[in-house]
PDB file of C-alpha atoms in Angstrom:
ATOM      1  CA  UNK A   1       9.642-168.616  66.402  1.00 49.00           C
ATOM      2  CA  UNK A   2       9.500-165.696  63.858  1.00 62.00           C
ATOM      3  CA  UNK A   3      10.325-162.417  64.981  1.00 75.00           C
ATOM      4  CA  UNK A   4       8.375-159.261  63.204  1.00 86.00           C
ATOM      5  CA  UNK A   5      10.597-156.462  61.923  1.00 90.00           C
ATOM      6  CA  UNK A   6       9.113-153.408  60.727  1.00 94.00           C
ATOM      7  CA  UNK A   7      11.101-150.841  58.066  1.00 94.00           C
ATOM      8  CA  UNK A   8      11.223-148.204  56.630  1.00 96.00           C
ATOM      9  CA  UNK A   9      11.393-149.332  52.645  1.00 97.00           C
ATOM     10  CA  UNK A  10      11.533-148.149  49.000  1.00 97.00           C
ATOM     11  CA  UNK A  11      10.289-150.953  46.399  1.00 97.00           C
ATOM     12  CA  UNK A  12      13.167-150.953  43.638  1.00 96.00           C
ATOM     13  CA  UNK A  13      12.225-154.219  42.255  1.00 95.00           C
ATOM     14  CA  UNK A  14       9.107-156.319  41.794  1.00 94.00           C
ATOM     15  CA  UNK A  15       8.468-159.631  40.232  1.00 93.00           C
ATOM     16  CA  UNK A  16       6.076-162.035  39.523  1.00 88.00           C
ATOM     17  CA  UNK A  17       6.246-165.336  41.228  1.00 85.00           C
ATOM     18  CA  UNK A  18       3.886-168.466  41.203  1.00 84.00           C
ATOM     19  CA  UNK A  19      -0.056-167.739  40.464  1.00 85.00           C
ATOM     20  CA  UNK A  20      -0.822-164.975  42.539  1.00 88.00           C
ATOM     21  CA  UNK A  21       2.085-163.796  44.553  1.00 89.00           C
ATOM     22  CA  UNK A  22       5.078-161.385  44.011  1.00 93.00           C
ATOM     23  CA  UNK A  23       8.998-161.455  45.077  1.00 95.00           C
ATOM     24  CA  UNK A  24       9.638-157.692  46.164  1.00 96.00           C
ATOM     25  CA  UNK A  25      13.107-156.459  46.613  1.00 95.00           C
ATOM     26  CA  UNK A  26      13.020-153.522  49.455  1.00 96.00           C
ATOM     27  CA  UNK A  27      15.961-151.107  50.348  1.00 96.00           C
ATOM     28  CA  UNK A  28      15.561-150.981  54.120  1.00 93.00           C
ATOM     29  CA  UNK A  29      17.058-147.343  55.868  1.00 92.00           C
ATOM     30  CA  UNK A  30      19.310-149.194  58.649  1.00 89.00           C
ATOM     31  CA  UNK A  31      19.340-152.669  57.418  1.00 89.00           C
ATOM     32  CA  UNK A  32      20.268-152.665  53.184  1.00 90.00           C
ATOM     33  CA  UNK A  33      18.982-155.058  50.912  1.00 92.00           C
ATOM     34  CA  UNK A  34      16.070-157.356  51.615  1.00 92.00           C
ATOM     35  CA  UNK A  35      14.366-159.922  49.267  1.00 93.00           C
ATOM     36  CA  UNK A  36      10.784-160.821  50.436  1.00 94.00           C
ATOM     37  CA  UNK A  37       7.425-162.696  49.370  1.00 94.00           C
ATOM     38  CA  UNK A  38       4.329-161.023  48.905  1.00 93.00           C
ATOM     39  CA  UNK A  39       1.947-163.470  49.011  1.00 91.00           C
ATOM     40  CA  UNK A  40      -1.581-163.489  47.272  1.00 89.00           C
ATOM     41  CA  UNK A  41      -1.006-160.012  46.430  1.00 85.00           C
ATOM     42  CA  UNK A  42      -2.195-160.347  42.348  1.00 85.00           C
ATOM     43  CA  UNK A  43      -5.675-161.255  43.146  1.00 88.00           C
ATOM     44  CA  UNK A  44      -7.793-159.140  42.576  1.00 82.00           C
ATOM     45  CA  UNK A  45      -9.059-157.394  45.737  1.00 85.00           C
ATOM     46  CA  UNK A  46      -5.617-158.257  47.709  1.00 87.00           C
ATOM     47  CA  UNK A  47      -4.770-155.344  50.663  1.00 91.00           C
ATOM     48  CA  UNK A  48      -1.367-154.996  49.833  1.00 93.00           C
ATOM     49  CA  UNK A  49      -1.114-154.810  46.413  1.00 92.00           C
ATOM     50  CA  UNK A  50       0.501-151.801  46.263  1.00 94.00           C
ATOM     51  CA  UNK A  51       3.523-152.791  48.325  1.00 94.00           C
ATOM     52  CA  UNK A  52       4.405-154.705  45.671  1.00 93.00           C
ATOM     53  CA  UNK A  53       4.608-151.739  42.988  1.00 94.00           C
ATOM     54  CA  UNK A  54       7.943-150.454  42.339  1.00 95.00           C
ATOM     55  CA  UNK A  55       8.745-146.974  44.005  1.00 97.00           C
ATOM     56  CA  UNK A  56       6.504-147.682  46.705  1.00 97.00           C
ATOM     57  CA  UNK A  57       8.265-146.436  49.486  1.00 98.00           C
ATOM     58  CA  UNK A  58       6.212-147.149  53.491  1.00 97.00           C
ATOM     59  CA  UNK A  59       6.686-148.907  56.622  1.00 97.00           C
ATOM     60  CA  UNK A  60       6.715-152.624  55.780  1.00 97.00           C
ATOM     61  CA  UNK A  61       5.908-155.286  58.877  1.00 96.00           C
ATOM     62  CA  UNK A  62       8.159-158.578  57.476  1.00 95.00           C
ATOM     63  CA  UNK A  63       8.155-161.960  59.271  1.00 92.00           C
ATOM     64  CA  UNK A  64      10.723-164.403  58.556  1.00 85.00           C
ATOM     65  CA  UNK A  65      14.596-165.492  59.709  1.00 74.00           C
ATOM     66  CA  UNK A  66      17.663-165.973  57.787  1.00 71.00           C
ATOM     67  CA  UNK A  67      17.173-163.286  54.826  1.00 73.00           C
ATOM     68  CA  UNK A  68      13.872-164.983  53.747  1.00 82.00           C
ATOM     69  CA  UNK A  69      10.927-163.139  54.584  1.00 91.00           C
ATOM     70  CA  UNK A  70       7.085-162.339  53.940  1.00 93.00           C
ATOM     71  CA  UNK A  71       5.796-158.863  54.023  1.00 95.00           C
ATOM     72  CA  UNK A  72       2.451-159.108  56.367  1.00 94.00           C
ATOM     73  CA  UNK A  73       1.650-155.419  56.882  1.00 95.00           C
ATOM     74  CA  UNK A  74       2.519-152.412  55.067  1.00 96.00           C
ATOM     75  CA  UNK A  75       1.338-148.642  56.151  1.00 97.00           C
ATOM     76  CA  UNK A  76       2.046-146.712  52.869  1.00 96.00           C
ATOM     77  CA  UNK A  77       4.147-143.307  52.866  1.00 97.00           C
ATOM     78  CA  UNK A  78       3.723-142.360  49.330  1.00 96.00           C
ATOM     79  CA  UNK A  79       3.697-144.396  45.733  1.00 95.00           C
ATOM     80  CA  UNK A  80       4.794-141.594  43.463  1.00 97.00           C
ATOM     81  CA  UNK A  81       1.620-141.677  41.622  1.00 94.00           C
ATOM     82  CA  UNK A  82       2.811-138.732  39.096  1.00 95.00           C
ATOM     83  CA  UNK A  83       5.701-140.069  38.241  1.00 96.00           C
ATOM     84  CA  UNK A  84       3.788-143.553  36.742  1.00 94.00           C
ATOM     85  CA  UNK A  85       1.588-141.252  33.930  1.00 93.00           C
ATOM     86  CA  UNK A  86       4.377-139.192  32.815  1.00 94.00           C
ATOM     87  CA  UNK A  87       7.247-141.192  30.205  1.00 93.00           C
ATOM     88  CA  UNK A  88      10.405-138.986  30.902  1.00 94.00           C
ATOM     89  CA  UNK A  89       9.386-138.805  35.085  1.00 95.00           C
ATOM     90  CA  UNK A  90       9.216-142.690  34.736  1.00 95.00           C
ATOM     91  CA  UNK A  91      12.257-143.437  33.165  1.00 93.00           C
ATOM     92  CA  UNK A  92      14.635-141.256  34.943  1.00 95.00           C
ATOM     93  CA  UNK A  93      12.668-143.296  38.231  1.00 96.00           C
ATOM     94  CA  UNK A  94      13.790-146.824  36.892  1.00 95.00           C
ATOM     95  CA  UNK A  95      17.338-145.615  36.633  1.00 95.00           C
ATOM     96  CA  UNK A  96      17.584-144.401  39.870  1.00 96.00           C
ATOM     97  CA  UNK A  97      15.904-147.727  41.270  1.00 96.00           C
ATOM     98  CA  UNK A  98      18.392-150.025  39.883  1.00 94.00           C
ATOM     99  CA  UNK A  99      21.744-147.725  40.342  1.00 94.00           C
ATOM    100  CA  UNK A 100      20.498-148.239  43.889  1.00 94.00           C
ATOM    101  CA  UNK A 101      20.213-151.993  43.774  1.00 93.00           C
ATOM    102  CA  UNK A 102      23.424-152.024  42.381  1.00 90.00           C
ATOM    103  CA  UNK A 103      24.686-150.159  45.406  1.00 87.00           C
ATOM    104  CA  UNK A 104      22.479-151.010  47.996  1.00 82.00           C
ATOM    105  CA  UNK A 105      25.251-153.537  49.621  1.00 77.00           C
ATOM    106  CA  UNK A 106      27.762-150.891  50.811  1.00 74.00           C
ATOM    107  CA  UNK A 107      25.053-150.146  53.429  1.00 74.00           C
ATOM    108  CA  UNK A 108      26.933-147.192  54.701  1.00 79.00           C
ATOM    109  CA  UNK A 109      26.611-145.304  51.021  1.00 90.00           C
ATOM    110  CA  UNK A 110      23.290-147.007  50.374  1.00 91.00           C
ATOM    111  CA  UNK A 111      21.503-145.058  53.044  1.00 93.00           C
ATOM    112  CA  UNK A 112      22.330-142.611  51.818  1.00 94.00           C
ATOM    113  CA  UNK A 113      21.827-142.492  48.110  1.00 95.00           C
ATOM    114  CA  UNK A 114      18.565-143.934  48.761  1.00 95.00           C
ATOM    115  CA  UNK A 115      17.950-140.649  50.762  1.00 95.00           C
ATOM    116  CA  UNK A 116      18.891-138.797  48.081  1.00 96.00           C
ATOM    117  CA  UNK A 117      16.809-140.894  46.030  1.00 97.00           C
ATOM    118  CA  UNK A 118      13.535-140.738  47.601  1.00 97.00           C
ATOM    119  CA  UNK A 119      14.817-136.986  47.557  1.00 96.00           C
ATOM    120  CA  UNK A 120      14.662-136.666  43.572  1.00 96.00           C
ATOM    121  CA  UNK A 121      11.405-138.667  42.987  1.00 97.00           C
ATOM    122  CA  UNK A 122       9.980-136.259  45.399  1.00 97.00           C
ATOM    123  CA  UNK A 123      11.286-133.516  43.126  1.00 95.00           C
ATOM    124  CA  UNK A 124       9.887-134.910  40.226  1.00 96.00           C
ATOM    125  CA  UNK A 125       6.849-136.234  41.538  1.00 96.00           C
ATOM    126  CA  UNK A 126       5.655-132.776  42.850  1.00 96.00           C
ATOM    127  CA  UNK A 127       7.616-129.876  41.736  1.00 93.00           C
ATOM    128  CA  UNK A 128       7.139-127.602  38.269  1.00 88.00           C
ATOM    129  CA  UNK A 129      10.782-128.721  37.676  1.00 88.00           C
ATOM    130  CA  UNK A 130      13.266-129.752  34.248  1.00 91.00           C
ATOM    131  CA  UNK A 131      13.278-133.856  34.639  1.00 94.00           C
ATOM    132  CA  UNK A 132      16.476-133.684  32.205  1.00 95.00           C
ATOM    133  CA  UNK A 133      18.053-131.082  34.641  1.00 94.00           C
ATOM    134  CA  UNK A 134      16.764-132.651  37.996  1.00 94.00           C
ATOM    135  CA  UNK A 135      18.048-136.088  36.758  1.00 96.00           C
ATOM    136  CA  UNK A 136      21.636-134.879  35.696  1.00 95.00           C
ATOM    137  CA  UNK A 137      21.844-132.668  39.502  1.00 94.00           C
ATOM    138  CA  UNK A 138      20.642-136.308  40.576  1.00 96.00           C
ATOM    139  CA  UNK A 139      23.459-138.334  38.841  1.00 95.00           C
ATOM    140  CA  UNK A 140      26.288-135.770  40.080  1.00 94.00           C
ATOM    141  CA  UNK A 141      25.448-136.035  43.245  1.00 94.00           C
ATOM    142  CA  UNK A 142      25.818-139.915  42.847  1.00 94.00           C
ATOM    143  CA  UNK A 143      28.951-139.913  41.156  1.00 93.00           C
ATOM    144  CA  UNK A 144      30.204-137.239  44.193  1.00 92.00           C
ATOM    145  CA  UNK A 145      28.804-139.993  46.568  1.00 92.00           C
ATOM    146  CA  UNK A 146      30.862-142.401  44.697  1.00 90.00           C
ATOM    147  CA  UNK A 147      33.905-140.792  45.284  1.00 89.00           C
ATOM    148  CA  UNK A 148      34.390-139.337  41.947  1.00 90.00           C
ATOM    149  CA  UNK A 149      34.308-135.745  40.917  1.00 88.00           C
ATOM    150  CA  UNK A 150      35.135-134.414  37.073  1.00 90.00           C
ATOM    151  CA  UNK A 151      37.555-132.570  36.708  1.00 89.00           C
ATOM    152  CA  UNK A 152      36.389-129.285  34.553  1.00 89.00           C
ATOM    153  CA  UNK A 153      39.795-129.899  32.269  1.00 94.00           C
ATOM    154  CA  UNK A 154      41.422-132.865  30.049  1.00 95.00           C
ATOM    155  CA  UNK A 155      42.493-135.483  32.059  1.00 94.00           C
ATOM    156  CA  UNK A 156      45.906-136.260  30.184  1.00 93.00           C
ATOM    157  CA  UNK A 157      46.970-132.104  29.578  1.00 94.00           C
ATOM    158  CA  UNK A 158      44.941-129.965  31.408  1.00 93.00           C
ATOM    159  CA  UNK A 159      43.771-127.860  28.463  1.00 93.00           C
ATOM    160  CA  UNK A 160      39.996-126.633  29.435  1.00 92.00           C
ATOM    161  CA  UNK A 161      38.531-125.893  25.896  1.00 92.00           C
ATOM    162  CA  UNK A 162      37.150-128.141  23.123  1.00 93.00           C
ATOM    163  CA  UNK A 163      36.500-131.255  25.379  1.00 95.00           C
ATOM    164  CA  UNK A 164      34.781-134.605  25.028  1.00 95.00           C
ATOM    165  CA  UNK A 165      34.079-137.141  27.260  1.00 96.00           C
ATOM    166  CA  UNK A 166      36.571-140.296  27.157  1.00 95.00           C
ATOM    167  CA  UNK A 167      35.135-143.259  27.497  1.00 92.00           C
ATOM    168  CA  UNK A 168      38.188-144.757  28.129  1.00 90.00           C
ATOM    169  CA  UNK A 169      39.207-142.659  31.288  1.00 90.00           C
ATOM    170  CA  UNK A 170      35.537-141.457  32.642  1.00 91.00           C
ATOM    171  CA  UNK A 171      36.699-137.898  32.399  1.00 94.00           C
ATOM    172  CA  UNK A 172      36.776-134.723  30.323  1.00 95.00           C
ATOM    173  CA  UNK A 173      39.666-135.222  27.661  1.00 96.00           C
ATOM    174  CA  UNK A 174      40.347-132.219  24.969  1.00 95.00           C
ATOM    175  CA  UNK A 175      40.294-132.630  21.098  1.00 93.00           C
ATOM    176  CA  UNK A 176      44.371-133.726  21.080  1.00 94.00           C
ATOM    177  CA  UNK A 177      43.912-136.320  23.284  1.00 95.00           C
ATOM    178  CA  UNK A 178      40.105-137.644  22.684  1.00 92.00           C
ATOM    179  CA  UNK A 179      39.807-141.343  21.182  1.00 91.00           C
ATOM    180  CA  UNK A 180      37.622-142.469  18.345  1.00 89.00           C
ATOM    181  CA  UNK A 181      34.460-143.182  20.423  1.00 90.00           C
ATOM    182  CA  UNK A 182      34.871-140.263  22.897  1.00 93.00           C
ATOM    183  CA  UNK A 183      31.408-138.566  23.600  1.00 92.00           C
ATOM    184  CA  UNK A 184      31.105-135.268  21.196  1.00 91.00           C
ATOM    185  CA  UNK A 185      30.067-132.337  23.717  1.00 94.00           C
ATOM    186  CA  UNK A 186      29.871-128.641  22.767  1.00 93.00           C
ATOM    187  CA  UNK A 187      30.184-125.662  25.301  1.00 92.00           C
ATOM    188  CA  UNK A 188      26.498-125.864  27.191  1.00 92.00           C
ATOM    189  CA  UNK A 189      27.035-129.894  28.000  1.00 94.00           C
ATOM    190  CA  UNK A 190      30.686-128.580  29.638  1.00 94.00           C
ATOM    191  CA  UNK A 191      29.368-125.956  30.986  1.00 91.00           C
ATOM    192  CA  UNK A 192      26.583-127.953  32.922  1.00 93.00           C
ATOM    193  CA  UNK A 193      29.077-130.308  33.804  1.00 93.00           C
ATOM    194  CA  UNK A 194      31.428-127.858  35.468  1.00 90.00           C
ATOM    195  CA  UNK A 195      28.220-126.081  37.217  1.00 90.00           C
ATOM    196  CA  UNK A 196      27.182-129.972  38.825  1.00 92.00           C
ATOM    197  CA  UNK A 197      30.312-131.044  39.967  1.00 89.00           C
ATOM    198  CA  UNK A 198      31.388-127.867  41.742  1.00 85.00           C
ATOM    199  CA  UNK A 199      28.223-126.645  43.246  1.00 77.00           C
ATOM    200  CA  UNK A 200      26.183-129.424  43.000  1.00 70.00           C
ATOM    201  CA  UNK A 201      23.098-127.838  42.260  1.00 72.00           C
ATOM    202  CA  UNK A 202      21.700-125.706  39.823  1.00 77.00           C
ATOM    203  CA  UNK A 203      19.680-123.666  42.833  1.00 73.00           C
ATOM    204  CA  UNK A 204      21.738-119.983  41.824  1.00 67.00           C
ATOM    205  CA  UNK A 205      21.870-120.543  38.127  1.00 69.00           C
ATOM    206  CA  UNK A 206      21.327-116.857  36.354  1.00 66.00           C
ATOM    207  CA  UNK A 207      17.672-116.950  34.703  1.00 68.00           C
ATOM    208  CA  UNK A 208      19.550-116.580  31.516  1.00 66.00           C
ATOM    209  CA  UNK A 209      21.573-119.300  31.296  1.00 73.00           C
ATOM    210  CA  UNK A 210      19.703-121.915  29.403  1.00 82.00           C
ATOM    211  CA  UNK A 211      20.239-125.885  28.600  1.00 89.00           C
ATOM    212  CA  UNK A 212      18.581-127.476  25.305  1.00 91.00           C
ATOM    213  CA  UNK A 213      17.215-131.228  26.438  1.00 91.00           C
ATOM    214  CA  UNK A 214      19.700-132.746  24.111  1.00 91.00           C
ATOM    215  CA  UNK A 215      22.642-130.854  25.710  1.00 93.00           C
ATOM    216  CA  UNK A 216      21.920-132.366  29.403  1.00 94.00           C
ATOM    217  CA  UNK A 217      20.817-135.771  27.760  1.00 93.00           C
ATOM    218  CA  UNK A 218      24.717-135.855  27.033  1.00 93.00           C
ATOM    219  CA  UNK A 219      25.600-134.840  30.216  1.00 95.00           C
ATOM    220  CA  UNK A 220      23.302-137.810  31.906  1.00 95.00           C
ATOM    221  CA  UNK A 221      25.222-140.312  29.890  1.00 93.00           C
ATOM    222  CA  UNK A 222      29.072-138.959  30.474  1.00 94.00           C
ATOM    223  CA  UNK A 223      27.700-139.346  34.612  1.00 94.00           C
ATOM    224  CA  UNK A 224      26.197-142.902  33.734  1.00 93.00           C
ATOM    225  CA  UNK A 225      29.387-144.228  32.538  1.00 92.00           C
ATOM    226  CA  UNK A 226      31.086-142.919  35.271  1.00 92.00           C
ATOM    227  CA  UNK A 227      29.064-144.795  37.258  1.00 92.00           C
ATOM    228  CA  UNK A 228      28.878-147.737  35.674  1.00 90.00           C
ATOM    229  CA  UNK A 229      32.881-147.445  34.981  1.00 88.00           C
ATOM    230  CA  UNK A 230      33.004-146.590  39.156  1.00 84.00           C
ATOM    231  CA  UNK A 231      30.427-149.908  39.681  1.00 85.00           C
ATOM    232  CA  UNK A 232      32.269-152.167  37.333  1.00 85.00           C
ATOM    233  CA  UNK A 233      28.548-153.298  36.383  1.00 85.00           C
ATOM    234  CA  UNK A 234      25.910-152.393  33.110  1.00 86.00           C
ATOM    235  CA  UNK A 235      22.316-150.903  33.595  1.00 89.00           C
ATOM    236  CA  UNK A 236      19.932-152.103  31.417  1.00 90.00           C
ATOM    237  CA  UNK A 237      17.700-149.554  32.181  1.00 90.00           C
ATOM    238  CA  UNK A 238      19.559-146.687  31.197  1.00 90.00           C
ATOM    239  CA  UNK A 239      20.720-148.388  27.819  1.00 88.00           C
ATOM    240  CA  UNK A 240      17.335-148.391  26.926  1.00 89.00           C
ATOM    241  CA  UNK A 241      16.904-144.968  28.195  1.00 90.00           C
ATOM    242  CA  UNK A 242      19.927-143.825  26.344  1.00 87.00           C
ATOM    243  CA  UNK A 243      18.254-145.264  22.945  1.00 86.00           C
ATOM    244  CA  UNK A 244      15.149-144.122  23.570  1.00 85.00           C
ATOM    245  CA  UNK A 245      16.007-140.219  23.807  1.00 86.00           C
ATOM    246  CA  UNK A 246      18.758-140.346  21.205  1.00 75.00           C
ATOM    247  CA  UNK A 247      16.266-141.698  18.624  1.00 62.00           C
ATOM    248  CA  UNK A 248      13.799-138.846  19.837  1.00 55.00           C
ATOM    249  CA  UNK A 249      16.855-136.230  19.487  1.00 50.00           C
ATOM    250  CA  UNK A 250      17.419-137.402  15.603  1.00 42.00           C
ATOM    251  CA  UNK A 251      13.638-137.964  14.761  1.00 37.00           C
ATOM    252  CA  UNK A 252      13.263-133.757  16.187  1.00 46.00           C
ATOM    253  CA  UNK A 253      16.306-132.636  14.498  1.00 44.00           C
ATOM    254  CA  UNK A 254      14.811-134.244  11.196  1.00 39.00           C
ATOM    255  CA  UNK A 255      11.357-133.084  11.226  1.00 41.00           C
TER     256      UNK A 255
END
């Protein structure tokens, strides 16, 4: 017989699959990963449709035995309705959905990144806050999570001015030791960086200390390839993310 199992569960992907059902995949808190059916759920006056929407996060009721399971109840927390109608809120979302399913199977450190998860699309979703700035704090904290913290000096010598970001090492490297394809960063983008990784917030930043969008864009992409360099894995989402703001940064700076 199948037992029931209720948890608590963030939507981080959603699929279609046959005529009118969907293949959800849920991060549990306690259990990890789980892969489950939806069924019926794209007609047209279905009850659960919206467990099937990605960030959905509620108390899902599954039913089902070895890892295969149908969602049969759902009593809905919050779907992060904000962050759908606004580009830059829904972007940064997708990346943090699919860093998580990338780490969701270390269960211990997938608890709690998707607590800090759920943490940031609140932020986003409801606070008068800077999604470029919210997302970077976001990322550090991941990377700290991780088990990786930048140091605020080259990697190789130690010098602490004129640095870049080396691909090649996921760190800060300065001018004498940079490669070819290092990231270019100028004072604001280290600056941020060295604020993130030793505080970890930006909560006591003076009022006149102030980041341009394309300065912390650079910073989101020297913690993404730390990640991704940490994971051993690509994000799809972010590359596209990456392209999209870097053609917005040259279109601005032309016009």
């Amino acid at each position: 017989m199948e037992k029931e199992k209720t948890f608590d569960c963030l939507c981080i992907k959603s699929i279609d699959y046959k005529e009118n059902d969907k293949l959800v995949t849920l991060y549990a808190f306690g259990e990890g990963k789980i892969a489950a059916t939806l069924k019926g759920v794209k007609k047209s006056k279905a009850k659960l449709k919206f467990a099937g929407a990605l960030l959905c996060f509620a108390k899902y009721y599954l039913t089902g035995r070895n890892g295969y399971y149908s969602v049969i109840g759902c009593d809905l927390v919050d779907n992060f309705y904000g962050i759908w109608t606004d580009i830059d809120k829904y972007y940064a979302a997708l990346c943090c959905l699919e860093i998580l399913d990338k780490v969701a199977d270390d269960r211990e450190i997938g608890d709690k990144l998707a607590a800090l998860t759920l943490e940031f699309l609140n932020e986003i979703c409801y606070k008068n806050t800077n999604i470029f700035l919210s997302f970077a704090t976001y990322l550090s904290k991941t990377t700290q999570l991780l088990g990786y913290r930048m140091a605020p000096v080259c990697v190789n010598c130690g010098e602490d001015k004129n640095l870049s970001f080396s691909l090649l090492y996921g760190a800060l490297v300065c001018k004498d030791c940079k490669e070819y394809n290092a990231i270019s960063l100028n004072e604001q983008s280290v600056h941020l960086i060295k604020i993130l990784q030793q505080n970890n917030d930006l909560k006591n930043l003076p009022e006149n200390v102030q980041f341009k969008d394309e300065d912390v864009i650079s910073v989101i992409r020297c913690f993404f390839e730390i990640i991704g360099k940490n994971l051993a894995k690509k994000f799809k989402t972010f590359e596209e993310y990456n392209l999209f703001y870097n053609k917005n940064i040259i279109y601005n700076k032309i016009t």
